[in-house]
CSV table of C-alpha atoms and ligand atoms in Angstrom, one decimal:
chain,number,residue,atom,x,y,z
W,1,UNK,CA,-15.0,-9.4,68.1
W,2,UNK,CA,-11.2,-10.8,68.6
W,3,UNK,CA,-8.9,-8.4,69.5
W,4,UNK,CA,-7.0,-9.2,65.9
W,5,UNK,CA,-10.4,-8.3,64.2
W,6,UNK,CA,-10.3,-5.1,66.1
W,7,UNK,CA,-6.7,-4.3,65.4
W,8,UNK,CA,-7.4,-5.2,62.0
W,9,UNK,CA,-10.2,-2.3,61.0
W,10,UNK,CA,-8.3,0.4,62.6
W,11,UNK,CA,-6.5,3.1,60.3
W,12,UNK,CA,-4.3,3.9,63.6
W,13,UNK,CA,-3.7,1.7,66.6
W,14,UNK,CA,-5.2,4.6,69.0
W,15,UNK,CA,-7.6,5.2,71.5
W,16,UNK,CA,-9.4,8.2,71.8
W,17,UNK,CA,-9.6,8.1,75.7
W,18,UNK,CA,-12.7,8.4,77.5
W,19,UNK,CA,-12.5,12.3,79.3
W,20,UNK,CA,-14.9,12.9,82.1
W,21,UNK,CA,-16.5,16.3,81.1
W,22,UNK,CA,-14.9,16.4,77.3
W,23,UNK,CA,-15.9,13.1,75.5
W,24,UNK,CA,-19.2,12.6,73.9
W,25,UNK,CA,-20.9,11.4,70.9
W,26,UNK,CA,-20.2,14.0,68.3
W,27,UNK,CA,-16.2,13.0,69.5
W,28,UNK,CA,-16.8,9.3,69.6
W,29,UNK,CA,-18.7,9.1,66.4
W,30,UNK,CA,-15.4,11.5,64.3
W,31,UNK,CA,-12.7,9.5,66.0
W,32,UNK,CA,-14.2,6.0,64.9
W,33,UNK,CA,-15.2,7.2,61.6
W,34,UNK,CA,-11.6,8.4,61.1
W,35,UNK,CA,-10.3,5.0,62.0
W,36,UNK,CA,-9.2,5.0,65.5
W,37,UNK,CA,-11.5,3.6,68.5
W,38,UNK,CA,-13.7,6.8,70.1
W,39,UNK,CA,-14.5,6.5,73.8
W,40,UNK,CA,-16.6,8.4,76.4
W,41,UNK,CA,-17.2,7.8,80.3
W,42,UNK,CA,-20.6,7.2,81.1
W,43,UNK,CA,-20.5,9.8,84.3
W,44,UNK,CA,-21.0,12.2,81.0
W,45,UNK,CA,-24.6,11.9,81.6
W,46,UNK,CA,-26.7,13.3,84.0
W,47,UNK,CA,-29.4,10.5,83.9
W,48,UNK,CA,-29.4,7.1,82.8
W,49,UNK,CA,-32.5,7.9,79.9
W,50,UNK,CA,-29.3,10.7,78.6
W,51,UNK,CA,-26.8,7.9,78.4
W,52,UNK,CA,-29.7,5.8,76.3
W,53,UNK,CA,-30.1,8.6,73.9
W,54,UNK,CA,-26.4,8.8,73.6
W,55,UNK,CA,-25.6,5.4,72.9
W,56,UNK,CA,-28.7,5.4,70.2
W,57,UNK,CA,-26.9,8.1,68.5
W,58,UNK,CA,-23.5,6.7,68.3
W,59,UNK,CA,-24.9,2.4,67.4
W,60,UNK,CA,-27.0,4.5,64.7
W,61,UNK,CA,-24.3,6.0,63.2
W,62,UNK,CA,-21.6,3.1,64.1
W,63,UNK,CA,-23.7,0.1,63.8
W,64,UNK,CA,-24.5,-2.6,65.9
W,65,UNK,CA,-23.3,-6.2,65.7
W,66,UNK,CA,-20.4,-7.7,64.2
W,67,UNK,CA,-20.0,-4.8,61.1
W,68,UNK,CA,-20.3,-2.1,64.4
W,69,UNK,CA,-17.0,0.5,63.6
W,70,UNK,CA,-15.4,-0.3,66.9
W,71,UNK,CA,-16.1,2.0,69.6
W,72,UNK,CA,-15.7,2.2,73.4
W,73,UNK,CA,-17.7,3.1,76.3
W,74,UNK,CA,-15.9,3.4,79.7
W,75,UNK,CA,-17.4,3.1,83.1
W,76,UNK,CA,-15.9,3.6,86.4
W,77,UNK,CA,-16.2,0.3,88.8
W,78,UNK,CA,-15.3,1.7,92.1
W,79,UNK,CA,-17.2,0.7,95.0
W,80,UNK,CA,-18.4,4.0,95.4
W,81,UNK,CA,-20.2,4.2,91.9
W,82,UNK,CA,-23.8,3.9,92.7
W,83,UNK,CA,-24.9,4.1,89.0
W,84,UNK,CA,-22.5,1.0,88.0
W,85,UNK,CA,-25.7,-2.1,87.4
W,86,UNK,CA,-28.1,1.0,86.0
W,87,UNK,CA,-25.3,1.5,83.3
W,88,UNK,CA,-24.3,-1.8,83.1
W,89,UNK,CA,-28.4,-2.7,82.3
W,90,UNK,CA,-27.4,0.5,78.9
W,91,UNK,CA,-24.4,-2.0,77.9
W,92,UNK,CA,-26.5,-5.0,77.5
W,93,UNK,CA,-29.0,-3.2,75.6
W,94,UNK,CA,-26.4,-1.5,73.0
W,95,UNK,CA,-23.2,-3.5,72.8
W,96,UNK,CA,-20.9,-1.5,72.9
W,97,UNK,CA,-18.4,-3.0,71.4
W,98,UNK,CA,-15.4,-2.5,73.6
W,99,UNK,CA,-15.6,-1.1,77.7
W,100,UNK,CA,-13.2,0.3,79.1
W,101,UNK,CA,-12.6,-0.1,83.7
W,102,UNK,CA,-11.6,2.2,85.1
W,103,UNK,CA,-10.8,2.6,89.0
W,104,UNK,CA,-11.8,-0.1,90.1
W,105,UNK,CA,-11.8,-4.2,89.3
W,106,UNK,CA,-13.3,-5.4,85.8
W,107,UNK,CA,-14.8,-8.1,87.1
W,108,UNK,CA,-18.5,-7.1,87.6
W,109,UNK,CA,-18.6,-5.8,83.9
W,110,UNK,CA,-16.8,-9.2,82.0
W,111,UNK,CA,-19.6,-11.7,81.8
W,112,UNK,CA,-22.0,-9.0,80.6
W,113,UNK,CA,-20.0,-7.5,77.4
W,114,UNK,CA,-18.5,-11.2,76.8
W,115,UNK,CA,-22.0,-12.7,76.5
W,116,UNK,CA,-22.5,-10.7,73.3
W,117,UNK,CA,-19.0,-10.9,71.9
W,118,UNK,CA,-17.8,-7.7,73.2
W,119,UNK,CA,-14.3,-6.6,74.6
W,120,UNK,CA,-13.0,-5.8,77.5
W,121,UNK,CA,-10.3,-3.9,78.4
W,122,UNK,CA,-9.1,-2.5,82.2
W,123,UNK,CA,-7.3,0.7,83.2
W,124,UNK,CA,-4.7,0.1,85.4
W,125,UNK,CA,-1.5,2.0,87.0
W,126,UNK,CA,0.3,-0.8,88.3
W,127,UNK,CA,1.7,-4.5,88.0
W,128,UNK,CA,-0.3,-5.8,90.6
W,129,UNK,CA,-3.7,-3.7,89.4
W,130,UNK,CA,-3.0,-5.4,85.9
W,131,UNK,CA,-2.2,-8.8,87.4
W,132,UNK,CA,-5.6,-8.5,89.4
W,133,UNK,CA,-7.3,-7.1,85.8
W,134,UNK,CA,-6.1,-10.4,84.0
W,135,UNK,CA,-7.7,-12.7,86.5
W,136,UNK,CA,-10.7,-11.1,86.7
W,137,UNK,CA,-11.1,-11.8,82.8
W,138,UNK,CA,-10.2,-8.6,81.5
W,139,UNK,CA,-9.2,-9.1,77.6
W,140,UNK,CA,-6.7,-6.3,77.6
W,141,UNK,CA,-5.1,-3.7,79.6
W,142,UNK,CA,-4.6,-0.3,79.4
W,143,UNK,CA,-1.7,0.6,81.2
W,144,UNK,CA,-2.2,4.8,81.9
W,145,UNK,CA,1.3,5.8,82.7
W,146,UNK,CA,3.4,8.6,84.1
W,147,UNK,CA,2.5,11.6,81.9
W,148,UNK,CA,-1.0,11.2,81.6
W,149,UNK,CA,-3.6,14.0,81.7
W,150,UNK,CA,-7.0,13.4,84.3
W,151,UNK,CA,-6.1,10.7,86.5
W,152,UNK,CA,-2.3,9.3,86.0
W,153,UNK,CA,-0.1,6.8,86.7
W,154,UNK,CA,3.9,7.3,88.0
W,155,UNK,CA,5.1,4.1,85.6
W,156,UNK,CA,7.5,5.1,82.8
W,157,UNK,CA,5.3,3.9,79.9
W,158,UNK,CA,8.4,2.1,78.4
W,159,UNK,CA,9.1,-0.5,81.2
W,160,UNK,CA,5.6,-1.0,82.0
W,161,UNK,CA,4.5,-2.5,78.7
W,162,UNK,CA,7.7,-4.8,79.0
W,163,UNK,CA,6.8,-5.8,82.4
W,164,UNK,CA,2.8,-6.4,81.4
W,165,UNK,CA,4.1,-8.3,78.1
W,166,UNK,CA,6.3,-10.5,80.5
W,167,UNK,CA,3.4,-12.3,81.9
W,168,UNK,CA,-0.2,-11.1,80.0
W,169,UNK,CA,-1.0,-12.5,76.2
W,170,UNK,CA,-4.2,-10.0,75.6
W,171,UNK,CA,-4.2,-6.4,74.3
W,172,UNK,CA,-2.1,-4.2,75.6
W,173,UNK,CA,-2.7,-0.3,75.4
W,174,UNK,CA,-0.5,2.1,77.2
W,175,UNK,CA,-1.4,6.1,77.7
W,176,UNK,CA,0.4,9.1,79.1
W,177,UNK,CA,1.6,12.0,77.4
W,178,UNK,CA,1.4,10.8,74.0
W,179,UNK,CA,-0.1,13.3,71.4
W,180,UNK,CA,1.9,12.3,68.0
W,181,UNK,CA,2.4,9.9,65.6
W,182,UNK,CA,5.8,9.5,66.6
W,183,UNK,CA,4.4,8.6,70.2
W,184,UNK,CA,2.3,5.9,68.6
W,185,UNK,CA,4.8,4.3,66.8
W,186,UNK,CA,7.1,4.7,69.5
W,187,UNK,CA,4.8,2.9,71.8
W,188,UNK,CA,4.0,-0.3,69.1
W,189,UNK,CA,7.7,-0.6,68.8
W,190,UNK,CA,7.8,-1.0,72.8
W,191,UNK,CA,5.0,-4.1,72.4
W,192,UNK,CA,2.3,-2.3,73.0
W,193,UNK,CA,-1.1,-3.0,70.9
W,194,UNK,CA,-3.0,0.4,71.0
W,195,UNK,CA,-1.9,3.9,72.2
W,196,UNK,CA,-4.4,5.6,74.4
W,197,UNK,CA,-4.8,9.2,73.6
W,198,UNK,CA,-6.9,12.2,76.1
W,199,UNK,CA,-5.6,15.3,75.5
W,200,UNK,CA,-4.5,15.5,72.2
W,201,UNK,CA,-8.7,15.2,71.4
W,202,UNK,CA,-9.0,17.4,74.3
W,203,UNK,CA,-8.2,20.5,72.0
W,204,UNK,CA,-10.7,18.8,69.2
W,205,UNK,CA,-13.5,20.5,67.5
W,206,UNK,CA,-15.7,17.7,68.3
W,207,UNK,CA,-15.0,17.9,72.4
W,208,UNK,CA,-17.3,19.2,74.2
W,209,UNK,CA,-14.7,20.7,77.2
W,210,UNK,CA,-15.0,24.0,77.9
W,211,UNK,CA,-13.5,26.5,74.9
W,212,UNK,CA,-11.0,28.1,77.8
W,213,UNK,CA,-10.3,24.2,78.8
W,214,UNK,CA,-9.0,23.7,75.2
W,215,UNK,CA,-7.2,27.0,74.6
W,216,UNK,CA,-5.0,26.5,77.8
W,217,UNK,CA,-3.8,22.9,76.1
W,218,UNK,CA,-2.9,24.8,73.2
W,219,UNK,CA,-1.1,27.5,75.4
W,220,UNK,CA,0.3,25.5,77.9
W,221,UNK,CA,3.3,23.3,78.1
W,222,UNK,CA,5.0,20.7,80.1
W,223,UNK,CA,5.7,23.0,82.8
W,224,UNK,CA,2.6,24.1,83.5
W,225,UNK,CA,1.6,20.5,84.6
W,226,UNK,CA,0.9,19.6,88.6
W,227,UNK,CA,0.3,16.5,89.9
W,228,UNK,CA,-1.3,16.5,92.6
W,229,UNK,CA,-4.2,14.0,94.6
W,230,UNK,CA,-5.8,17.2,96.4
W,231,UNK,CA,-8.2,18.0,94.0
W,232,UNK,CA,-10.0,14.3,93.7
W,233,UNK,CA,-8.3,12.1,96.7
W,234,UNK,CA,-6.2,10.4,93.4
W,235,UNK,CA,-3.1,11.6,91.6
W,236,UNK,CA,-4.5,13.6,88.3
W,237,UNK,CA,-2.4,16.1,86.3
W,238,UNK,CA,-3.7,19.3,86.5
W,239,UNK,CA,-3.1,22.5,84.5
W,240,UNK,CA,-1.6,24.6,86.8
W,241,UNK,CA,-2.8,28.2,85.6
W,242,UNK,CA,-6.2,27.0,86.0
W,243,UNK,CA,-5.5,25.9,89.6
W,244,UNK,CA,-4.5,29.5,89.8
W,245,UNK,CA,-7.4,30.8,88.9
W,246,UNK,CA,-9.5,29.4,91.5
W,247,UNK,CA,-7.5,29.8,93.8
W,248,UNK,CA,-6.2,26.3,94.6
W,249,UNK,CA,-2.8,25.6,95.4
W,250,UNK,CA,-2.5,22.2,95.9
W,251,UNK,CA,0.6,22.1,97.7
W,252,UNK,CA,-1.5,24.0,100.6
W,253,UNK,CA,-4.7,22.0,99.8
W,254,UNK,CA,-6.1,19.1,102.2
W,255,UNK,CA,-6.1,16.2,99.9
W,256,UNK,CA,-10.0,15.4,99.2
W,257,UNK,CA,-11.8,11.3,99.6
W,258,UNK,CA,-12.3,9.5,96.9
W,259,UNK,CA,-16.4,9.6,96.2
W,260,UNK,CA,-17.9,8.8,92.9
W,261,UNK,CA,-21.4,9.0,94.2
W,262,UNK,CA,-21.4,12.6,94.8
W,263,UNK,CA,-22.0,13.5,90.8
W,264,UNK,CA,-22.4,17.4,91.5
W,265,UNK,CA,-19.4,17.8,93.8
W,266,UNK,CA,-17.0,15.5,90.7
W,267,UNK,CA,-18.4,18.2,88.0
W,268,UNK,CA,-17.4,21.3,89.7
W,269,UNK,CA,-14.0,19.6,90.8
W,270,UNK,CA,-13.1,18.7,86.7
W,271,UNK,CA,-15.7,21.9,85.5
W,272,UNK,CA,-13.2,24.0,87.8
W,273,UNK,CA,-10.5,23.1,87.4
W,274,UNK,CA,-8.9,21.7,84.2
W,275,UNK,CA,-7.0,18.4,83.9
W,276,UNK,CA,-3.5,18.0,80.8
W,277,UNK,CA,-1.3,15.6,80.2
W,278,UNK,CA,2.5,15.8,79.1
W,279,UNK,CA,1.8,15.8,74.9
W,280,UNK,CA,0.4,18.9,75.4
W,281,UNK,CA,3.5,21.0,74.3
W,282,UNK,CA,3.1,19.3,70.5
W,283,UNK,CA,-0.9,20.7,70.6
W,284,UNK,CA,-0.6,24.1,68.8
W,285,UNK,CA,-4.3,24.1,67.8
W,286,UNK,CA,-8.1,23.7,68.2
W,287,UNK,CA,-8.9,21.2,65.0
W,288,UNK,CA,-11.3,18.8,64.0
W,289,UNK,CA,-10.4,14.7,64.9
W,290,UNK,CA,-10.7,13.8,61.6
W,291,UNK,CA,-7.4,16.5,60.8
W,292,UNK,CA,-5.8,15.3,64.0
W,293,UNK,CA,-5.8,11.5,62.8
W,294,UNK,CA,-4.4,12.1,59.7
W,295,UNK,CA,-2.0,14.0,61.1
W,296,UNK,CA,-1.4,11.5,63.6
W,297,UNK,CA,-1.1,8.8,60.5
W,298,UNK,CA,1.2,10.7,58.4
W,299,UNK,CA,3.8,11.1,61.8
W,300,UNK,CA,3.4,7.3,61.9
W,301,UNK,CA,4.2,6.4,58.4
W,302,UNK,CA,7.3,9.4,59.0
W,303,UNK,CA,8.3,7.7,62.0
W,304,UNK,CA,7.9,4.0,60.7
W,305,UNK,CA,10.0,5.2,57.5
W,306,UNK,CA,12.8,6.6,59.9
W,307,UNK,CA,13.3,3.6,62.0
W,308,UNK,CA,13.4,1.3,59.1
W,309,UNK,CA,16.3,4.1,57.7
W,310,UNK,CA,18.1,4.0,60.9
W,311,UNK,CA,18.0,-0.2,61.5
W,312,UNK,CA,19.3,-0.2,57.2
W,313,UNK,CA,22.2,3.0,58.1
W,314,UNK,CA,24.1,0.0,60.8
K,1,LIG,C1,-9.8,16.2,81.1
K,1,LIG,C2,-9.6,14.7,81.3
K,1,LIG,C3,-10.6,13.9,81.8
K,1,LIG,C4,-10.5,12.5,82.0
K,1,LIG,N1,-11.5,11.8,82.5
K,1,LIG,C5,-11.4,10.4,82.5
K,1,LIG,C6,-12.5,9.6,82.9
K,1,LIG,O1,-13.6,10.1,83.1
K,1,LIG,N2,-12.4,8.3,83.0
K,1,LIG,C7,-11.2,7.7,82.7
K,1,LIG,O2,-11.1,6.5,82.8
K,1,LIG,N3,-10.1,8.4,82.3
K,1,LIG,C8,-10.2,9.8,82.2
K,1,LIG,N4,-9.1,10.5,81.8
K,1,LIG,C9,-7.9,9.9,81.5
K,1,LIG,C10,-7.8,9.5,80.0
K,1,LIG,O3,-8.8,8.5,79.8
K,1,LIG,C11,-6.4,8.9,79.6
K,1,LIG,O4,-6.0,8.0,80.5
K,1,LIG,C12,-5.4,10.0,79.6
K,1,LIG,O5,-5.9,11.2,78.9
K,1,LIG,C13,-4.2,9.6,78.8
K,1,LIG,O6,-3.1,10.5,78.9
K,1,LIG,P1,-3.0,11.8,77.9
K,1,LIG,O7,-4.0,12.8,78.3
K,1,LIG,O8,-1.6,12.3,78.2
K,1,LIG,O9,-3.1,11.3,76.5
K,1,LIG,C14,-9.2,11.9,81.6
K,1,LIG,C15,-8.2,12.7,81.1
K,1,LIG,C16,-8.4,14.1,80.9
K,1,LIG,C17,-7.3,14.9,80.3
């Protein structure tokens, strides 16, 4: 698939980003269904034989091929992934259509999902990161910027899609804090391609995060945001009460290496404690995905309408 095939079938230029512990099918399957691009990261399965029962369900109900409702699977390349070529041997087998790097280089996933016509796009927090993405063949970037929830970048989401468009011709996709329509539109006036989305799916019927995960994004707000690298040896943005709660305060906290090979000790650091980004303030509910996008839609359309009002009033 082109990227302007994929923009094309979309009812919404969003992402519903892939959340260790919080995406799986049932999500994937609502968000592509409701026209936006569902996503989950394959450390979301204990066992490779669960991620193949997973990826059955979703190409049943999404297709398969060229007609496939696009649909994303994201796996971490780090060095210290040990599962990377077992899940890599579950993308060759189902297509997914789009796959998603994250923390680490694209490069060992790009000849696999380009020799069936997939797409490619990498997660990146930096210039450099997303200069390094485009020569290792990535087809887009996402550019995850200050304000995201889980792991987050310190890049204003503004100047970083300028700085990206200044030099890269693929997709561009840019995340961090945005949970409205106005967000997304906000972002597509900026240049970007695709808005990528976590929390605001977070608090979705359809996640499968903990029920006190998703009540705290609907109580919370900005303030009760901490950023902090103690809790997975990488800056993520944590909700602070639930920091609390355990007893973690990461100003006092050794800050942890970075292992993604250690699968038990990564659940009870995300099971534990819960990760938020900034959007969270405008999340006053728990509500299905398919409500959420057309929420999301009609605050796109509003904020479309308002700029085009604004450029007329000069
Ligand atoms: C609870 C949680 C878990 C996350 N897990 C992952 C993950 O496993 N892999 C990944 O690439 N990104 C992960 N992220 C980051 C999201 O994919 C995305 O970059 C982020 O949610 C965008 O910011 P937003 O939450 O403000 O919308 C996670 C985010 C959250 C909130």
């Amino acid at each position: 698939m082109t990227a302007s095939a994929l923009l094309s079938r979309l009812r919404l230029p969003v992402v519903a980003a892939p959340m260790f512990l919080a995406s799986g099918p049932e999500l994937v399957i609502a968000a592509s269904r409701a026209g936006i691009i569902g996503s989950f990261p394959t450390p979301n399965c204990r066992t490779i034989a669960e991620l193949d029962g997973w990826l059955t369900q979703i190409t049943t109900a999404l297709g398969t091929g060229p007609d496939a409702v696009p649909w994303a699977l994201n796996l971490i390349t780090h060095s210290t992934n040990t599962r990377l070529s077992a899940d890599l041997e579950q993308v060759a087998k189902h297509h997914p259509p789009i796959v998603i790097t994250a923390l680490g280089s694209p490069r060992p996933v790009v000849d696999v999902v380009h020799a069936y016509g997939g797409i490619v796009l990498a997660d990146v927090v930096s210039l450099t990161l997303a200069r390094k993405a485009a020569d290792a063949g990535a087809d887009g970037l996402v550019c995850v910027s200050a304000g995201a929830g889980g792991h987050t970048g310190s890049l204003s989401p503004l100047p970083f899609i300028a700085a990206v468009r200044d030099s890269f011709e693929g997709l561009v996709c840019v995340g961090g804090g945005i949970a409205t329509g106005a967000g997304v539109a906000g972002a597509v006036a900026a240049g970007a391609d695709l808005v990528y989305m976590g929390t605001r799916f977070l608090a979705s019927r359809e996640s499968i995060a903990l029920e006190g995960h998703k009540q705290m994004v609907v109580d919370s707000g900005i303030d009760d945001l901490v950023v902090s690298a103690a809790i997975t040896g990488t800056p993520a943005s944590w909700l602070r009460p639930s920091l609390a709660a355990v007893g973690i305060d990461p100003a006092a906290t050794a800050v942890v290496a970075r292992d993604y090979s250690t699968e038990m000790s990564n659940i009870r650091r995300w099971k534990d404690t819960w990760a938020a980004g900034q959007g969270l303030s405008t999340i006053r509910a728990i509500d299905t995905t398919a409500q959420i996008v057309d929420r999301l839609a009609e605050e796109y359309a509003a904020a479309l309408d308002r700029a085009g009002r604004l450029a007329f009033a000069r």
